[in-house]
Coordinates of C-alpha atoms and ligand atoms in Angstrom, one line a residue:
M1 CA -8.2 139.9 -139.4
A2 CA -6.6 136.8 -141.0
S3 CA -4.6 134.8 -138.7
P4 CA -1.0 134.4 -138.9
D5 CA 1.4 132.1 -140.7
L6 CA 3.5 131.1 -137.4
S7 CA 2.5 131.7 -133.7
V8 CA 5.1 131.9 -131.7
V9 CA 4.1 130.3 -128.1
V10 CA 7.1 130.9 -124.9
P11 CA 6.5 130.4 -121.0
V12 CA 8.1 132.2 -119.5
L13 CA 8.5 132.6 -115.0
N14 CA 10.9 135.3 -114.1
E15 CA 13.2 135.5 -117.3
R16 CA 13.1 139.2 -118.3
E17 CA 16.9 139.5 -118.8
N18 CA 16.1 136.9 -121.5
V19 CA 12.8 137.2 -123.1
E20 CA 14.5 140.9 -123.7
R21 CA 17.4 139.6 -126.3
L22 CA 14.6 136.8 -127.4
L23 CA 11.8 137.7 -128.8
P24 CA 13.6 140.2 -131.4
R25 CA 16.0 137.5 -132.2
A26 CA 12.6 135.6 -132.9
A27 CA 10.0 138.0 -134.4
A28 CA 13.6 138.9 -137.1
A29 CA 14.4 135.3 -137.8
I30 CA 10.4 135.0 -138.7
A31 CA 10.4 138.5 -140.7
G32 CA 13.9 136.9 -142.5
L33 CA 11.2 134.1 -143.6
G34 CA 8.6 136.3 -145.0
L35 CA 6.4 135.8 -142.5
S36 CA 3.1 136.8 -140.7
H37 CA 3.8 136.3 -137.3
E38 CA 2.2 137.1 -133.7
L39 CA 4.1 135.8 -130.2
L40 CA 2.1 134.8 -127.6
V41 CA 4.2 134.6 -124.2
V42 CA 2.1 132.4 -121.8
D43 CA 3.4 134.7 -118.2
G44 CA 3.0 131.8 -114.7
G45 CA 3.0 135.9 -112.1
S46 CA 6.8 136.8 -113.0
T47 CA 8.1 139.0 -110.0
D48 CA 11.0 139.9 -112.3
G49 CA 8.8 142.3 -114.8
T50 CA 9.0 139.6 -117.4
A51 CA 5.3 140.7 -118.9
E52 CA 6.2 144.5 -119.1
A53 CA 9.4 143.7 -120.8
A54 CA 7.4 140.6 -123.6
A55 CA 5.4 143.4 -124.0
A56 CA 7.5 145.9 -124.9
A57 CA 8.9 143.5 -126.9
G58 CA 5.5 143.1 -129.3
A59 CA 4.4 140.1 -127.6
R60 CA 0.6 139.7 -126.4
V61 CA 1.3 138.2 -122.8
L62 CA -1.6 136.1 -121.2
R63 CA -1.6 135.8 -117.8
Q64 CA -1.4 131.9 -117.3
E65 CA -5.1 130.3 -114.8
L66 CA -4.7 126.7 -115.1
P67 CA -0.5 125.7 -113.3
G68 CA 2.7 124.6 -113.9
Y69 CA 4.8 125.0 -117.4
G70 CA 1.9 122.3 -118.6
G71 CA -1.1 124.8 -118.0
A72 CA 1.3 127.4 -120.1
L73 CA 1.3 125.4 -122.8
R74 CA -1.9 124.1 -123.2
E75 CA -2.9 127.7 -122.8
G76 CA -1.0 129.3 -125.3
L77 CA -1.4 126.8 -127.8
A78 CA -5.3 127.3 -127.1
A79 CA -4.9 131.0 -127.2
A80 CA -2.4 130.6 -131.0
T81 CA -4.5 131.6 -133.8
G82 CA -1.6 131.1 -136.7
T83 CA -2.5 128.0 -138.7
Y84 CA 1.3 126.4 -137.5
V85 CA 2.4 127.1 -134.2
L86 CA 6.2 127.2 -132.3
T87 CA 6.8 126.4 -128.8
L88 CA 9.8 127.1 -127.6
D89 CA 11.4 128.0 -124.2
A90 CA 12.8 131.7 -122.8
D91 CA 15.9 131.4 -121.7
L92 CA 17.7 131.0 -124.9
S93 CA 18.5 127.6 -124.4
H94 CA 16.8 127.2 -127.7
D95 CA 17.7 129.0 -130.5
P96 CA 15.6 131.3 -132.3
D97 CA 17.6 131.7 -135.6
F98 CA 16.8 127.5 -135.4
I99 CA 13.1 128.4 -136.7
T100 CA 14.6 129.0 -140.0
K101 CA 15.0 124.4 -140.0
L102 CA 12.2 123.9 -138.4
W103 CA 10.0 126.6 -140.7
R104 CA 12.0 124.6 -143.7
A105 CA 10.7 120.9 -142.4
R106 CA 6.9 122.2 -141.8
S107 CA 5.9 119.7 -144.9
S108 CA 7.9 116.3 -143.5
A109 CA 5.7 116.1 -139.9
D110 CA 2.6 117.4 -138.3
V111 CA 5.3 118.0 -135.1
V112 CA 8.4 119.0 -135.8
I113 CA 11.1 118.8 -133.3
A114 CA 14.6 120.3 -132.6
S115 CA 15.8 116.9 -131.3
R116 CA 18.9 117.0 -129.2
Y117 CA 19.1 112.9 -129.7
V118 CA 18.6 112.6 -132.8
K119 CA 21.8 111.8 -135.3
G120 CA 23.8 115.2 -136.1
G121 CA 21.8 116.3 -132.5
V122 CA 24.0 117.5 -129.3
A123 CA 23.5 118.0 -126.4
Y124 CA 25.5 120.8 -124.1
M125 CA 24.0 119.8 -120.3
P126 CA 25.4 119.6 -117.3
R127 CA 26.0 116.2 -117.3
H128 CA 23.9 114.2 -113.8
R129 CA 21.4 116.7 -116.3
L130 CA 21.8 114.5 -118.8
V131 CA 22.1 111.0 -118.1
L132 CA 19.0 111.8 -116.1
S133 CA 17.0 113.3 -119.9
R134 CA 18.7 110.4 -121.5
I135 CA 17.6 107.4 -119.3
L136 CA 14.0 108.7 -119.2
N137 CA 13.6 109.7 -123.0
A138 CA 14.7 106.2 -124.5
F139 CA 12.6 104.7 -121.3
F140 CA 9.3 106.5 -122.2
A141 CA 9.9 106.4 -126.0
K142 CA 10.4 102.3 -125.5
G143 CA 7.4 101.5 -122.9
L144 CA 5.3 103.7 -125.2
S145 CA 6.4 102.2 -128.6
L146 CA 7.2 106.0 -129.9
P147 CA 9.7 106.8 -132.7
V148 CA 10.8 109.7 -131.5
R149 CA 14.2 110.3 -129.8
D150 CA 13.7 113.5 -127.9
L151 CA 10.4 113.4 -126.7
S152 CA 11.2 116.2 -123.8
S153 CA 12.2 118.7 -126.5
G154 CA 10.2 121.9 -126.1
F155 CA 11.0 123.8 -129.6
R156 CA 8.8 122.2 -131.7
L157 CA 6.8 123.3 -134.6
Y158 CA 2.6 121.5 -135.0
R159 CA 0.5 121.9 -137.5
A160 CA -2.3 124.3 -135.6
G161 CA -5.3 121.9 -136.3
A162 CA -2.9 118.9 -135.1
V163 CA -1.9 119.7 -131.5
Q164 CA -5.0 122.4 -130.8
A165 CA -7.7 119.1 -131.0
L166 CA -5.8 117.3 -129.0
A167 CA -6.9 117.0 -125.2
L168 CA -4.7 117.2 -122.5
E169 CA -4.0 116.9 -118.7
G170 CA -0.3 117.4 -117.8
T171 CA 0.3 120.5 -116.2
N172 CA 4.7 119.5 -115.7
F173 CA 7.0 119.6 -118.3
E174 CA 5.4 116.1 -119.1
V175 CA 2.8 117.5 -120.8
L176 CA 5.2 117.5 -123.6
E177 CA 5.5 113.6 -123.7
E178 CA 1.7 114.2 -123.3
I179 CA 0.9 115.6 -126.6
L180 CA 3.7 113.3 -128.9
V181 CA 1.8 110.2 -127.4
K182 CA -1.8 111.9 -128.4
A183 CA -0.4 113.6 -131.7
H184 CA 0.7 110.3 -132.6
A185 CA -2.4 108.2 -131.5
A186 CA -4.5 110.5 -133.6
G187 CA -2.1 110.0 -136.1
W188 CA -0.1 113.0 -136.7
R189 CA 3.1 112.3 -137.8
I190 CA 6.6 113.4 -136.1
A191 CA 9.8 114.1 -137.4
E192 CA 13.0 115.1 -135.5
I193 CA 15.4 117.6 -137.1
P194 CA 19.2 117.7 -135.3
F195 CA 19.5 120.6 -132.9
T196 CA 22.3 122.0 -130.7
Y197 CA 20.9 122.6 -127.2
Y198 CA 22.7 124.8 -124.6
P199 CA 21.9 125.7 -121.3
R200 CA 20.2 129.0 -120.1
A201 CA 22.4 131.4 -120.1
R202 CA 20.7 133.9 -117.6
G203 CA 18.4 133.5 -114.6
A204 CA 17.1 130.1 -112.2
S205 CA 15.8 127.1 -113.5
H206 CA 12.4 125.8 -112.6
A207 CA 12.9 122.7 -113.5
R208 CA 12.3 120.4 -110.6
I209 CA 13.4 117.2 -110.6
V210 CA 11.5 115.1 -107.8
A211 CA 8.1 116.7 -108.5
F212 CA 8.7 116.5 -112.4
G213 CA 10.1 112.7 -112.4
M214 CA 6.7 112.2 -110.8
A215 CA 4.6 113.7 -112.5
L216 CA 5.8 112.2 -115.8
L217 CA 5.7 108.5 -114.0
K218 CA 2.2 109.0 -113.6
A219 CA 2.0 110.5 -116.8
F220 CA 3.3 107.3 -118.1
F221 CA 0.9 104.3 -117.3
R222 CA -2.0 107.1 -118.0
L223 CA 0.0 107.4 -121.3
W224 CA 0.5 103.6 -121.6
K225 CA -3.2 102.9 -121.6
L226 CA -3.7 105.0 -124.5
R227 CA -1.5 103.4 -126.6
N228 CA -2.0 100.3 -125.9
S229 CA -6.2 100.7 -126.9
I230 CA -7.5 100.4 -129.8
D231 CA -8.2 104.2 -129.6
S232 CA -4.5 104.4 -131.0
A233 CA -4.3 104.3 -135.0
D234 CA -1.4 102.1 -134.9
Y235 CA -3.1 99.8 -133.2
D236 CA -3.4 97.5 -135.7
E237 CA 0.0 98.0 -137.5
R238 CA 2.0 97.0 -133.8
A239 CA -0.4 94.1 -133.7
F240 CA 1.6 92.4 -136.4
Y241 CA 4.9 93.3 -134.8
S242 CA 3.7 92.4 -131.5
V243 CA 6.6 91.0 -129.1
I244 CA 2.9 88.5 -127.7
P245 CA 4.0 85.3 -130.2
L246 CA -0.2 84.5 -130.1
Q247 CA -1.0 87.7 -131.2
R248 CA 1.5 88.1 -133.7
W249 CA 1.0 84.5 -135.4
W250 CA -2.6 85.3 -135.3
Q251 CA -1.8 88.9 -137.5
R252 CA 0.7 87.1 -139.8
R253 CA -1.5 84.6 -140.4
R254 CA -4.1 86.2 -141.4
H255 CA -2.3 88.5 -143.7
E256 CA -1.0 85.4 -145.4
I257 CA -4.2 83.7 -146.3
I258 CA -5.7 87.4 -147.6
C259 CA -2.6 89.1 -148.8
A260 CA -2.3 85.6 -151.0
W261 CA -6.4 85.3 -152.5
T262 CA -5.9 89.1 -153.6
R263 CA -2.5 89.3 -154.8
G264 CA -3.3 89.5 -158.8
A265 CA -7.1 90.0 -157.9
G266 CA -7.0 94.1 -159.7
K267 CA -8.2 96.5 -158.4
T268 CA -9.2 96.4 -154.8
L269 CA -11.2 98.3 -152.2
D270 CA -10.2 97.3 -148.9
V271 CA -13.4 98.4 -146.1
G272 CA -12.5 98.8 -142.5
C273 CA -8.9 99.0 -143.4
G274 CA -7.7 100.1 -139.7
S275 CA -3.9 100.7 -139.9
S276 CA -3.7 96.7 -141.1
I277 CA -0.6 96.0 -142.4
I278 CA -2.5 94.3 -144.9
L279 CA -3.2 97.6 -146.9
Q280 CA -0.1 98.2 -147.5
S281 CA 1.1 94.9 -149.1
I282 CA -1.8 94.5 -151.4
N283 CA -0.2 96.6 -154.5
D284 CA -3.6 98.0 -156.4
V285 CA -5.1 99.0 -153.5
V286 CA -7.4 101.9 -152.0
G287 CA -8.0 101.8 -148.4
L288 CA -11.7 103.0 -146.6
D289 CA -12.1 103.4 -142.9
V290 CA -14.5 105.3 -141.1
Q291 CA -11.5 106.7 -138.5
Q292 CA -10.2 109.5 -139.7
N293 CA -7.1 108.6 -137.4
K294 CA -6.3 105.6 -138.7
L295 CA -6.7 107.3 -141.8
R296 CA -4.0 109.7 -141.2
Y297 CA -2.0 107.3 -140.0
M298 CA -1.5 105.4 -143.3
R299 CA -0.7 108.2 -145.2
R300 CA 2.6 107.0 -144.7
Y301 CA 2.1 104.6 -147.4
G302 CA 1.2 106.4 -149.9
V303 CA -1.8 104.3 -150.8
P304 CA -4.9 105.9 -151.5
L305 CA -7.4 106.4 -148.6
V306 CA -11.2 107.5 -148.2
R307 CA -12.6 108.1 -145.1
G308 CA -16.7 106.3 -145.5
S309 CA -18.8 103.4 -143.7
V310 CA -19.4 100.0 -145.5
F311 CA -23.6 101.1 -145.2
A312 CA -23.4 103.8 -148.0
L313 CA -19.9 103.1 -150.1
P314 CA -18.2 106.7 -151.6
V315 CA -18.2 104.5 -154.0
G316 CA -19.4 104.0 -157.8
D317 CA -21.0 100.6 -158.9
A318 CA -19.3 98.1 -160.6
T319 CA -15.7 99.9 -159.4
F320 CA -13.4 97.6 -157.8
D321 CA -12.0 93.8 -158.8
C322 CA -11.6 92.5 -155.5
V323 CA -12.9 93.9 -151.8
V324 CA -11.6 92.8 -148.4
C325 CA -14.0 93.2 -145.8
S326 CA -11.8 91.8 -142.8
Q327 CA -12.5 91.8 -138.9
V328 CA -15.5 94.8 -139.7
I329 CA -18.7 92.9 -140.3
E330 CA -18.0 92.3 -135.8
H331 CA -18.0 94.9 -134.7
I332 CA -21.1 96.6 -136.2
P333 CA -24.9 95.6 -136.0
Y334 CA -26.1 93.3 -139.1
D335 CA -28.0 95.1 -141.6
E336 CA -28.6 93.8 -144.9
A337 CA -26.7 96.9 -146.6
I338 CA -23.4 95.9 -145.4
F339 CA -24.0 92.7 -147.9
T340 CA -25.7 94.7 -150.8
E341 CA -22.9 97.9 -150.7
L342 CA -19.9 95.0 -150.3
R343 CA -21.3 93.5 -153.7
R344 CA -22.7 96.8 -155.5
V345 CA -19.3 98.0 -155.8
L346 CA -17.8 94.7 -156.8
R347 CA -17.8 94.1 -160.6
P348 CA -19.3 91.2 -162.4
G349 CA -17.9 88.2 -160.9
G350 CA -14.9 90.5 -158.7
L351 CA -14.0 88.8 -155.7
L352 CA -15.1 89.3 -151.6
V353 CA -12.2 88.2 -149.0
L354 CA -15.0 88.8 -145.8
G355 CA -13.3 87.8 -142.4
T356 CA -14.3 87.6 -139.6
P357 CA -14.5 85.2 -136.4
D358 CA -16.2 82.0 -136.0
Y359 CA -18.0 82.5 -132.8
A360 CA -19.4 77.9 -133.6
T361 CA -15.7 77.4 -132.9
V362 CA -14.3 75.9 -129.6
G363 CA -10.8 78.0 -130.8
W364 CA -12.4 81.6 -130.6
R365 CA -15.1 81.2 -128.0
T366 CA -12.2 79.3 -125.7
I367 CA -9.8 82.6 -127.1
E368 CA -12.2 85.9 -126.9
P369 CA -12.9 85.9 -123.1
L370 CA -8.9 85.4 -123.1
Y371 CA -8.7 88.4 -125.6
G372 CA -10.2 90.8 -123.4
F373 CA -8.6 89.1 -120.1
F374 CA -5.1 90.5 -121.1
A375 CA -5.6 92.9 -123.4
P376 CA -8.7 95.2 -122.1
G377 CA -7.9 97.8 -123.9
G378 CA -8.3 95.4 -127.1
Y379 CA -11.0 94.7 -129.2
K380 CA -13.2 92.1 -126.9
D381 CA -16.0 94.0 -126.4
E382 CA -16.1 95.8 -129.5
H383 CA -17.7 92.7 -131.0
I384 CA -21.2 93.3 -131.7
T385 CA -22.3 90.8 -134.2
H386 CA -21.1 87.3 -134.3
Y387 CA -21.8 85.3 -137.3
T388 CA -20.7 81.1 -137.6
R389 CA -19.5 79.5 -140.9
E390 CA -22.7 78.1 -141.4
G391 CA -25.0 81.3 -141.3
L392 CA -22.2 83.3 -143.0
E393 CA -22.0 81.7 -145.6
L394 CA -26.0 81.3 -146.2
L395 CA -26.4 84.9 -146.1
C396 CA -23.6 85.1 -148.7
R397 CA -25.5 83.1 -150.7
E398 CA -28.4 84.7 -150.6
Q399 CA -26.4 88.1 -151.0
G400 CA -25.6 86.9 -154.5
F401 CA -22.1 85.7 -153.8
A402 CA -21.0 81.8 -155.1
L403 CA -18.7 80.8 -152.2
E404 CA -15.2 79.9 -154.0
D405 CA -12.8 79.0 -150.9
T406 CA -12.2 79.0 -146.9
A407 CA -9.8 79.3 -144.3
Y408 CA -9.3 79.4 -140.5
V409 CA -6.9 81.3 -139.0
F410 CA -6.2 79.2 -136.0
R411 CA -9.1 77.6 -136.0
S412 CA -10.6 80.3 -135.2
E413 CA -11.4 83.1 -137.6
L414 CA -12.9 83.1 -140.5
I415 CA -12.2 83.8 -144.1
L416 CA -13.9 83.2 -147.0
A417 CA -13.3 84.0 -150.9
L418 CA -16.6 84.9 -152.3
R419 CA -17.5 85.4 -155.8
K420 CA -19.6 87.9 -156.9
T421 CA -22.5 85.9 -159.1
A422 CA -23.9 87.9 -162.1
V423 CA -27.3 87.9 -160.6
R424 CA -28.8 87.8 -156.9
P425 CA -31.1 84.5 -156.5
A426 CA -34.3 86.2 -157.2
A427 CA -36.3 84.2 -154.6
E428 CA -34.7 84.2 -151.8
S429 CA -33.9 87.8 -151.8
P430 CA -34.0 90.3 -149.7
A431 CA -33.5 88.2 -146.7
T432 CA -35.7 88.6 -144.5
P433 CA -34.8 90.7 -140.7
A434 CA -35.9 87.2 -139.1
E435 CA -33.5 84.9 -141.3
A436 CA -31.2 87.8 -141.7
S437 CA -30.3 87.8 -137.7
R438 CA -30.6 84.0 -137.3
A439 CA -28.0 83.8 -140.3
A440 CA -25.8 86.5 -138.2
G441 CA -26.3 84.6 -135.1
Ligands
GTP501 N1 4.1 130.7 -117.9 C1 5.1 129.2 -117.3 N2 6.5 129.5 -117.3 C2 6.8 128.5 -116.9 C3 7.3 127.6 -116.0 N3 7.9 126.5 -115.6 C4 8.9 126.9 -116.6 N4 8.7 128.0 -117.5 C5 8.7 128.8 -118.8 O1 9.0 127.1 -119.3 C6 10.8 127.2 -120.0 C7 11.1 126.3 -119.3 O2 11.4 126.3 -118.1 P1 13.4 125.7 -117.7 O3 13.7 126.2 -116.3 O4 14.2 126.7 -118.3 O5 12.9 124.8 -118.0 P2 14.9 123.4 -118.5 O6 15.0 124.1 -119.6 O7 14.4 121.7 -117.6 O8 15.6 123.5 -117.3 P3 16.6 124.7 -116.8 O9 17.1 125.3 -118.4 O10 18.1 124.4 -116.5 O11 16.2 125.7 -116.1 C8 11.6 128.6 -119.5 O12 11.4 129.7 -120.3 C9 10.5 128.8 -117.9 O13 10.5 130.0 -117.7 C10 6.0 127.9 -115.3 O14 4.8 127.5 -114.6 N5 4.9 128.8 -116.1
MG502 MG1 15.6 125.8 -119.8

């Protein structure tokens, strides 16, 4: 059977009356959009006939095995077979007619949130609940640097492939925040559209403020770690705006040098672009990286992107006037192929901008241990090949590049401007493995 356009996932616990009203209205709204759909109701062991009512309304009913709202939501998401997955509460706080608006917004992002807190959104809730919700949302958004206002809205439309690939753990309502942090870390786009929320009409609430607060706090620390680790797709971009002055200056100084050198250099390939602002600042550029989440994240800048490895660039010979390779070679084992590949894709006379820490400098040897200490999730442990200026310059000459300019970021990170010479110096190439590893330090 072909997969439906839309799967609707509804976690329920003793919501019989609500389910009887909700499901037909949801089905009608979706039919109005001309979509094929499935209704998935995840029941937490209701004792009021909710499951029977849901089945009678045409839903597939799953009996949840994992605990709590989080468990129910995760099981529902996993069981969904649609191209898109929509989640909503059963208690009619989430008006099913709004599905139309979420669906219309589907191409704006990979996760679309029905948001109470963006401009135009409204929340009719008891005052104490509203205050608490706003505080928690502001705290999470700020503390986890997520550009989202309503992180706790359970009314969302997901691209199925985006949400189903996330490894989720939350069992309470904190799973909602967890999904957003992990989706953002994986580079998926999140958008909010204004929505008007009403309190539940019937039935009893399942929100247990204290238990929920505790779960949320624990989740915050877990997610904070992920958010600040290099596994987050926007790590490099955030570093450019870091509140830590040294980190911010460092990023900006590197950016300034590389962008000045590449200005007007022609068609450029940024090898290992990551989520660095450098990619967005170069005007005629193609970004290349091995990490899918970083490329996904960078889609927002409208730059052509390609996934690939520097060991075998998926690019024709002599295709680019300029190649940037910054913060890459220290992360990978030394291999002559790196340099032959960078040279191959450059036209004769083309410019290579190559940046890496200089391990012979006092600056870097002091800063790296400090960086490792203050940023335990950062890049320190990933620096596996240690170059020095002398070694790298020799290596580049051997590989057929002529040195044109040298710059340092804080006297520690070396950036070289190199020209591809017409012929590789035959006598010295290829470098023997022993010479190469000596040069690579
Ligand atoms: N399967 C399952 N569903 C749950 C569980 N807890 C809550 N739900 C459902 O999840 C949705 C949201 O729960 P609500 O009780 O409305 O939570 P809330 O919106 O924060 O609070 P109120 O609207 O004030 O009750 C509803 O459809 C509930 O029936 C659970 O443990 N298992
Ligand atoms: Mg509710």
